[in-house]
PDB file of C-alpha atoms in Angstrom:
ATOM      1  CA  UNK E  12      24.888  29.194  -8.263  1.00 70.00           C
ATOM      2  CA  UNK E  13      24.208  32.989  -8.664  1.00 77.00           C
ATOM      3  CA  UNK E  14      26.141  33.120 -12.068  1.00 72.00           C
ATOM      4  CA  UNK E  15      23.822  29.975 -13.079  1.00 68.00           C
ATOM      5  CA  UNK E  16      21.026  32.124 -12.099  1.00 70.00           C
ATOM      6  CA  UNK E  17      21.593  35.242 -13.457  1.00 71.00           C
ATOM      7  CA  UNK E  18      22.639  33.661 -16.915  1.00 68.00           C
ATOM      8  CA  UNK E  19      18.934  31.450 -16.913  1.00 68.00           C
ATOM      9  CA  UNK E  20      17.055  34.476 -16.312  1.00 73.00           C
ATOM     10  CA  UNK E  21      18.805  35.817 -19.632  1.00 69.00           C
ATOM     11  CA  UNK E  22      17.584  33.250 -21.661  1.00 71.00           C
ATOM     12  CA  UNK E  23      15.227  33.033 -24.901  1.00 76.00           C
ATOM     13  CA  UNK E  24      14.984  29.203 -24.998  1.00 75.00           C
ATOM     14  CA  UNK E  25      12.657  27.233 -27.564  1.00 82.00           C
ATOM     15  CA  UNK E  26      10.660  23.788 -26.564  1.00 84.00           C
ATOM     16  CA  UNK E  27      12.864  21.389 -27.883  1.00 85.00           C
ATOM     17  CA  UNK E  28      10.770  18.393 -26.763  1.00 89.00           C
ATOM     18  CA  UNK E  29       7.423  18.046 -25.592  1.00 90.00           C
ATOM     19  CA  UNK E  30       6.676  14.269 -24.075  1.00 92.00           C
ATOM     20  CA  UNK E  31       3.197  12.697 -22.295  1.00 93.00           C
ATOM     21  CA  UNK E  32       3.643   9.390 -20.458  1.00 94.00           C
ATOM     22  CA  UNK E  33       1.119   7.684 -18.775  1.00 96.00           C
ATOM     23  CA  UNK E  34       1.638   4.786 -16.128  1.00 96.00           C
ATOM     24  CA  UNK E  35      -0.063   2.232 -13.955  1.00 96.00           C
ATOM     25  CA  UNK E  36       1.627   1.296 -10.712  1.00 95.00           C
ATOM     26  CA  UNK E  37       0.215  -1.429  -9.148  1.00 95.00           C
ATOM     27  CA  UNK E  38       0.279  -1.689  -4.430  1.00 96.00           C
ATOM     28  CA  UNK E  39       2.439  -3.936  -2.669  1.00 95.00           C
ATOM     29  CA  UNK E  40       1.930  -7.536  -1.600  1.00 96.00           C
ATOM     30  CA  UNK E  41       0.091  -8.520   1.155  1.00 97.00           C
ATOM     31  CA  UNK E  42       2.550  -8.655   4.602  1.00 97.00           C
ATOM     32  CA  UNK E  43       4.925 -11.576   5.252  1.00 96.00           C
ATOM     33  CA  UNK E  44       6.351 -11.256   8.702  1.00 97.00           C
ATOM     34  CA  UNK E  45       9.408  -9.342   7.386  1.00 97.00           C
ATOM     35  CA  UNK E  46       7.422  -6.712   5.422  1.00 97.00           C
ATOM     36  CA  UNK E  47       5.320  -6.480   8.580  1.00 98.00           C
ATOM     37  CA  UNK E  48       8.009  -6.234  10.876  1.00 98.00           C
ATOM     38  CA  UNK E  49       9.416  -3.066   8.631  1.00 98.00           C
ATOM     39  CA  UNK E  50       6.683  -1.545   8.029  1.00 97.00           C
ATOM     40  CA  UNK E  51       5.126  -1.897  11.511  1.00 98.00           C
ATOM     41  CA  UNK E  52       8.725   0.148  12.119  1.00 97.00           C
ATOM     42  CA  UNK E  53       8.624   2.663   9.884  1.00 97.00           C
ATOM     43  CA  UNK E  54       4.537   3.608  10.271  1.00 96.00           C
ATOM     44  CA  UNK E  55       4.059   2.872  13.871  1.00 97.00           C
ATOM     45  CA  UNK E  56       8.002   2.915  15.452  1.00 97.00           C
ATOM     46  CA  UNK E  57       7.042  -1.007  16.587  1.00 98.00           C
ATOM     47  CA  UNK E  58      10.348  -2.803  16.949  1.00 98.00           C
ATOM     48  CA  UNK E  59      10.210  -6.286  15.474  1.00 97.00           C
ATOM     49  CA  UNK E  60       9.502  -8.029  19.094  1.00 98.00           C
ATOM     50  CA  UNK E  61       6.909  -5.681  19.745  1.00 98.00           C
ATOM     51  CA  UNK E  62       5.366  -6.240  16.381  1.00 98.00           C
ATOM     52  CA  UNK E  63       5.397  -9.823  16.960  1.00 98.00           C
ATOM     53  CA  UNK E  64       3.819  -9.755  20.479  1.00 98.00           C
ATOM     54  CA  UNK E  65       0.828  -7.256  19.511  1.00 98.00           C
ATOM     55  CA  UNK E  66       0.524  -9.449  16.005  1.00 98.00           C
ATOM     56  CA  UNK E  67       0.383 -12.865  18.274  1.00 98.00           C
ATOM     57  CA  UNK E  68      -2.195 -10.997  20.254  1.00 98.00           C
ATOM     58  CA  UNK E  69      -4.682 -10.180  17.105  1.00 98.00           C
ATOM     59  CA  UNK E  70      -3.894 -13.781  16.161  1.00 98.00           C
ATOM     60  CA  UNK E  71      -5.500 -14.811  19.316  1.00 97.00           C
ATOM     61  CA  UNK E  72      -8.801 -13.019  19.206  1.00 93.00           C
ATOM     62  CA  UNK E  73     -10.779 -10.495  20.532  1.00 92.00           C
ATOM     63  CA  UNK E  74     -14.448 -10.163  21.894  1.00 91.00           C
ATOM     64  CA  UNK E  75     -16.299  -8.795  18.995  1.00 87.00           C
ATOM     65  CA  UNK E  76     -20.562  -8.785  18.679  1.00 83.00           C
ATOM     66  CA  UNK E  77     -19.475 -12.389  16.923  1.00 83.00           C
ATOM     67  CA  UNK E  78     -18.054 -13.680  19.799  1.00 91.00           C
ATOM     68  CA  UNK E  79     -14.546 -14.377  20.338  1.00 95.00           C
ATOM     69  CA  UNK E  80     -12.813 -14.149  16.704  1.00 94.00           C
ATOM     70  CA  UNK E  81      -9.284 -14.650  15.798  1.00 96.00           C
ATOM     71  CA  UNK E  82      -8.348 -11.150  13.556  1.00 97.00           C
ATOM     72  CA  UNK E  83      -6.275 -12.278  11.666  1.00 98.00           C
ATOM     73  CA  UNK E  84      -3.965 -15.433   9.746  1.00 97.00           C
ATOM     74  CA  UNK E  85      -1.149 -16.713  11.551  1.00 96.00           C
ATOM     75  CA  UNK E  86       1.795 -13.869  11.382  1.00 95.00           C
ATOM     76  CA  UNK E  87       4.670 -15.857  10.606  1.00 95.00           C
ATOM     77  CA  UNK E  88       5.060 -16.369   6.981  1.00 95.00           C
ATOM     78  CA  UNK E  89       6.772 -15.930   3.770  1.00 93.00           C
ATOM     79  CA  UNK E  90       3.677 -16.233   1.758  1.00 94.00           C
ATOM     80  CA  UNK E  91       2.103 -13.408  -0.227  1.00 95.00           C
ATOM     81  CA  UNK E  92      -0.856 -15.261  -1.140  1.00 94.00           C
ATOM     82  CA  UNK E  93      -4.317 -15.051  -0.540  1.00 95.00           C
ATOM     83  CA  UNK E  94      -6.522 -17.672  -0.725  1.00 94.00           C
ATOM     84  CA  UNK E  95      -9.882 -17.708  -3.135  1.00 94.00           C
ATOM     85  CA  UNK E  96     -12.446 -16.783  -0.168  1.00 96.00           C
ATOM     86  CA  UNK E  97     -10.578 -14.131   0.872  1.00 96.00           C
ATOM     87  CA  UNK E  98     -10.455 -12.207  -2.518  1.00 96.00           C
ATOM     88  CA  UNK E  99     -13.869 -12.919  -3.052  1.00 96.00           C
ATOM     89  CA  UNK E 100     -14.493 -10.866  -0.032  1.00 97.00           C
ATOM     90  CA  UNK E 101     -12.134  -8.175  -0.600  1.00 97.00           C
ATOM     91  CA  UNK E 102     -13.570  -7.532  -4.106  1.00 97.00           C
ATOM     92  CA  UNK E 103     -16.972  -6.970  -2.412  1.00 97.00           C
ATOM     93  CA  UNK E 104     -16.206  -4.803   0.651  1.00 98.00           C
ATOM     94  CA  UNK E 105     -14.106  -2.520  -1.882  1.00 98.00           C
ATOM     95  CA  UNK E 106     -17.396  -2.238  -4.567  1.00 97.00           C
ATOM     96  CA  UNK E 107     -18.906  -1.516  -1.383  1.00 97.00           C
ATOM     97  CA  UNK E 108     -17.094   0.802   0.076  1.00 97.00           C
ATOM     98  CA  UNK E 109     -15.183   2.500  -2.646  1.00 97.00           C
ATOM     99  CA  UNK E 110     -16.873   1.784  -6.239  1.00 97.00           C
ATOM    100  CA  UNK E 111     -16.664  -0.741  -9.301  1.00 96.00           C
ATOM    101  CA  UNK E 112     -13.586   1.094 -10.484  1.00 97.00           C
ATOM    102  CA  UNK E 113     -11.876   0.250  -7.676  1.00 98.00           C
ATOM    103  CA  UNK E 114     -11.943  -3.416  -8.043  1.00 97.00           C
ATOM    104  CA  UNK E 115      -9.756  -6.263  -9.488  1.00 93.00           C
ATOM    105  CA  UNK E 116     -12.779  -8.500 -11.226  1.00 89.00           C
ATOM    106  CA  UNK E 117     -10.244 -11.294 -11.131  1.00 89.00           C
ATOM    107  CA  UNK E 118      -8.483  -9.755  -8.451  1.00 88.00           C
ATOM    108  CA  UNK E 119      -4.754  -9.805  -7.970  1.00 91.00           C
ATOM    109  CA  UNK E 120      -2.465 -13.012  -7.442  1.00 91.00           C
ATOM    110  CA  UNK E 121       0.907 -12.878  -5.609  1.00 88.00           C
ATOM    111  CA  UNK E 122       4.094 -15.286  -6.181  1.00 80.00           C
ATOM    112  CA  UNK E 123       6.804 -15.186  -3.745  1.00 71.00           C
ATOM    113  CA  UNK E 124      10.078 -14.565  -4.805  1.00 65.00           C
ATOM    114  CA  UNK E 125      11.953 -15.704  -1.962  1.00 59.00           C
ATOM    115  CA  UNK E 126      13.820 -19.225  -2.808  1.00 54.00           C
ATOM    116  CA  UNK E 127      12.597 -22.001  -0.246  1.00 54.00           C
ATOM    117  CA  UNK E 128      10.028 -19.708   1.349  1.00 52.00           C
ATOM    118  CA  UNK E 129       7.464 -21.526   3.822  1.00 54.00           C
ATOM    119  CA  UNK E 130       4.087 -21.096   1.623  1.00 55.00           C
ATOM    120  CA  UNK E 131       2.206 -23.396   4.319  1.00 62.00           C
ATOM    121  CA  UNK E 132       0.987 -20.368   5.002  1.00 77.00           C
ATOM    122  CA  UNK E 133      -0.944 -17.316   3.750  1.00 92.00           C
ATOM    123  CA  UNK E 134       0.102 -14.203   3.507  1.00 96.00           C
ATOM    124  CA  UNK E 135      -0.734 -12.000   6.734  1.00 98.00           C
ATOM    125  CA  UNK E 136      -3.979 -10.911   6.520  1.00 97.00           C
ATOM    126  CA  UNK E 137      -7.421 -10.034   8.862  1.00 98.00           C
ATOM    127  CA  UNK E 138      -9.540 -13.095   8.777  1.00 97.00           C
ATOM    128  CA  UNK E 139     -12.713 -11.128   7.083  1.00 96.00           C
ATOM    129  CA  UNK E 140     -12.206  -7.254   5.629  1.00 97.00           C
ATOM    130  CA  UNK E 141     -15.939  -7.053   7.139  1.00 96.00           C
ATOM    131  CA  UNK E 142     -14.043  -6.405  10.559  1.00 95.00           C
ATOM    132  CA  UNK E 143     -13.445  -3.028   9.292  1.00 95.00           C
ATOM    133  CA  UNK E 144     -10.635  -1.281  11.357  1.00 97.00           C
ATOM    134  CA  UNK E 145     -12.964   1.817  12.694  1.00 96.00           C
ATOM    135  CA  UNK E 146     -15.100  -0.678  13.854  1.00 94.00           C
ATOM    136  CA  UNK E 147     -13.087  -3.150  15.758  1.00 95.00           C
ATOM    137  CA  UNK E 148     -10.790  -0.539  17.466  1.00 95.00           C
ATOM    138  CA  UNK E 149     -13.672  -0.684  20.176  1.00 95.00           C
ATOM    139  CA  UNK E 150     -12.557  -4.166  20.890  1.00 96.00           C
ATOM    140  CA  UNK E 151      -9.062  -3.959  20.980  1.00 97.00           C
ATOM    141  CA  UNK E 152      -6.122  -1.785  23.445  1.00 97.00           C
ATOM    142  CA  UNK E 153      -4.597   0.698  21.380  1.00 97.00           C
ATOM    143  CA  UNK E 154      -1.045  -1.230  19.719  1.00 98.00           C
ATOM    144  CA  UNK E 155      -3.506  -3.741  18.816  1.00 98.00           C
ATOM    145  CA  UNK E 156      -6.120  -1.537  16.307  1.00 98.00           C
ATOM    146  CA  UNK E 157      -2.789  -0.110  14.985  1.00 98.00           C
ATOM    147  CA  UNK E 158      -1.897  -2.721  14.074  1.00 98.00           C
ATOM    148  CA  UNK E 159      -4.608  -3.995  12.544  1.00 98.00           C
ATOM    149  CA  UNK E 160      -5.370  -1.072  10.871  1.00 98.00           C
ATOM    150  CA  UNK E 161      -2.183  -1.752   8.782  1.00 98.00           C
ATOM    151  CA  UNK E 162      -2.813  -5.144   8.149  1.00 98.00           C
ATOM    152  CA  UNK E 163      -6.131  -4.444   7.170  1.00 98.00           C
ATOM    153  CA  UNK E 164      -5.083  -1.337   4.473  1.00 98.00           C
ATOM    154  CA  UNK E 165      -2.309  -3.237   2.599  1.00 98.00           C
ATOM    155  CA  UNK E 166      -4.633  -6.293   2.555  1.00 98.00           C
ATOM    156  CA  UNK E 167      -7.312  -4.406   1.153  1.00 98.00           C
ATOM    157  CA  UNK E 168      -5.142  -2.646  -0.987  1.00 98.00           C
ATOM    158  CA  UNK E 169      -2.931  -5.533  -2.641  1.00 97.00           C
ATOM    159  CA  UNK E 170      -6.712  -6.390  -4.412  1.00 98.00           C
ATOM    160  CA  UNK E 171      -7.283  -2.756  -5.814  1.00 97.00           C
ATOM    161  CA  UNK E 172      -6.882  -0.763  -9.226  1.00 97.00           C
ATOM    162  CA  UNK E 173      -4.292   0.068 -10.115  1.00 97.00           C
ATOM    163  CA  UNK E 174      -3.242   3.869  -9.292  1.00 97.00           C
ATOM    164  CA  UNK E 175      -2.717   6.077 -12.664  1.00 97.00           C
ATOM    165  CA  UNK E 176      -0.658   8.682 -13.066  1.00 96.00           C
ATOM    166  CA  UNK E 177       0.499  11.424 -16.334  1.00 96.00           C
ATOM    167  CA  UNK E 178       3.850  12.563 -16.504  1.00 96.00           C
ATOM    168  CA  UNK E 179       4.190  15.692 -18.475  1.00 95.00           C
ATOM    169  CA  UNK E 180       7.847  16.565 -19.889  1.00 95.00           C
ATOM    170  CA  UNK E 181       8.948  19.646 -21.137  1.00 91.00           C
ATOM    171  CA  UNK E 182      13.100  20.071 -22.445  1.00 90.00           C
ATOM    172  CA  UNK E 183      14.108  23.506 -23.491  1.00 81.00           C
ATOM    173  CA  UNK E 184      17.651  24.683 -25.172  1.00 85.00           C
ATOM    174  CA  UNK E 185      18.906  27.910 -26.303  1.00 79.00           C
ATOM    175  CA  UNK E 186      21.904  27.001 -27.445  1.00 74.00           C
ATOM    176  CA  UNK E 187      24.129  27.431 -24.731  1.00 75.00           C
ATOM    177  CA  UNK E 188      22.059  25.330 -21.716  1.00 77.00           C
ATOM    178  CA  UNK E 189      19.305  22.551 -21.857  1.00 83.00           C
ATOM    179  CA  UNK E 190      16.602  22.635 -19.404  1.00 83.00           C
ATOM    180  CA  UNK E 191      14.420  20.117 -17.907  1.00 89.00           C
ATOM    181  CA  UNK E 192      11.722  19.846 -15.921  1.00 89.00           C
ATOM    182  CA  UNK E 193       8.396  17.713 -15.213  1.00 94.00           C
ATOM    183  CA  UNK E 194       5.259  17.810 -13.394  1.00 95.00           C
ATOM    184  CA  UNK E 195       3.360  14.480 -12.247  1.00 95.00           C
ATOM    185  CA  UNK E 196      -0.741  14.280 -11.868  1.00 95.00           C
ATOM    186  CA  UNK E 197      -2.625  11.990 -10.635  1.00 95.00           C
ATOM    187  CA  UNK E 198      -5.628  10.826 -12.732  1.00 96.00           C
ATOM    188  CA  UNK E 199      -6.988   8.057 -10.896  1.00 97.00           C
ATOM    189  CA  UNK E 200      -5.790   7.070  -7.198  1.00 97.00           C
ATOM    190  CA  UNK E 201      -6.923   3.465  -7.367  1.00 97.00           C
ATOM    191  CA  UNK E 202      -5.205   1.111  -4.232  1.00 97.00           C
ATOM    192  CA  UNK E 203      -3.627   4.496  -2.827  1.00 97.00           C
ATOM    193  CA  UNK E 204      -7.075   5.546  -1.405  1.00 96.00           C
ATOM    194  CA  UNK E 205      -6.936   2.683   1.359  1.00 97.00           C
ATOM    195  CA  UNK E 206      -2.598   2.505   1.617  1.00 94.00           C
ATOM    196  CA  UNK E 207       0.353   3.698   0.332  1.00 85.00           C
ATOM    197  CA  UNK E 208       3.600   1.740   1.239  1.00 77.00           C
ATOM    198  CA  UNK E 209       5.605   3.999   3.245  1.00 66.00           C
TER     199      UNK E 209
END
């Protein structure tokens, strides 16, 4: 390693190659059970039964100023869909909240994958993105706004812009060793404001 070292410091490389790349990367789906189940695991340490239980709760309702509202869709699915209303609604909250550049004007339509996948079902989602998270974590013990708070954020998020990024990359050579290297920016953060899949 020292040798490698030693012998980079010594060199008088020229830029060989010199390469811009812009990209759009679009956010996950909205949750299915599974992708709630991991996730709820990996963000929150939830195990799938605990998940479940907490989800089954939100399903049931709280007491919010409307009354008693059930939070969100029912949490067993294989569906990534949303249906028309609900984008509709997401579109506004996120002009609202976050700007016009932010939105999907037609917004963003999932297909499941899965062969023989129940699609009865939406995907899991809250029942309105009005109930924003900050809000109803008045209402609810703590597993529960958690929760919800995820479910909320990739909801949101699956109807977002797009998140750009520039990747600069830079090869030198001098002969005797090539080099490599590049450096990623960030020039517009788009979905990743509200959620990032972790």
């Amino acid at each position: 390693m020292r040798a490698h070292v030693e012998a980079i410091r010594g060199l008088r490389p020229v830029v060989t190659k010199l390469g811009l790349k812009t990209q759009k990367r679009s956010p996950a789906a909205p949750f299915t059970t599974s992708t709630l189940q991991q996730e709820a695991s990996r963000r929150l340490g939830f195990s799938p039964k605990r998940t479940m239980s907490v989800a089954q709760r939100l399903y049931e309702g709280a007491e919010t100023p409307d009354g008693h509202v059930g939070l969100i869709t029912y949490m067993r699915t294989d569906s990534t869909a949303l249906a028309g209303v609900a984008m509709g609604e997401a579109r506004e909250v996120i002009g609202e909240r976050y700007g016009a550049p932010y939105t999907m004007p037609k917004g963003r339509v999932y297909k499941t994958k899965t062969k023989g996948a129940q699609e009865a079902h939406e995907s899991v989602r809250p029942t309105s993105f009005r109930r924003d998270p900050d809000t109803m974590s008045a209402y609810l013990k703590p597993d529960e706004a958690r929760l919800y708070r995820l479910i909320w954020q990739r909801a949101l998020a699956s109807q977002m812009a797009p998140k750009e990024l520039e990747t600069t990359t830079i090869e030198l050579a001098d002969g005797r060793y090539e080099l490599r290297a590049s450096a990623t920016k960030v020039l517009f953060d788009g979905f990743a404001i509200v959620y990032t899949e972790g």
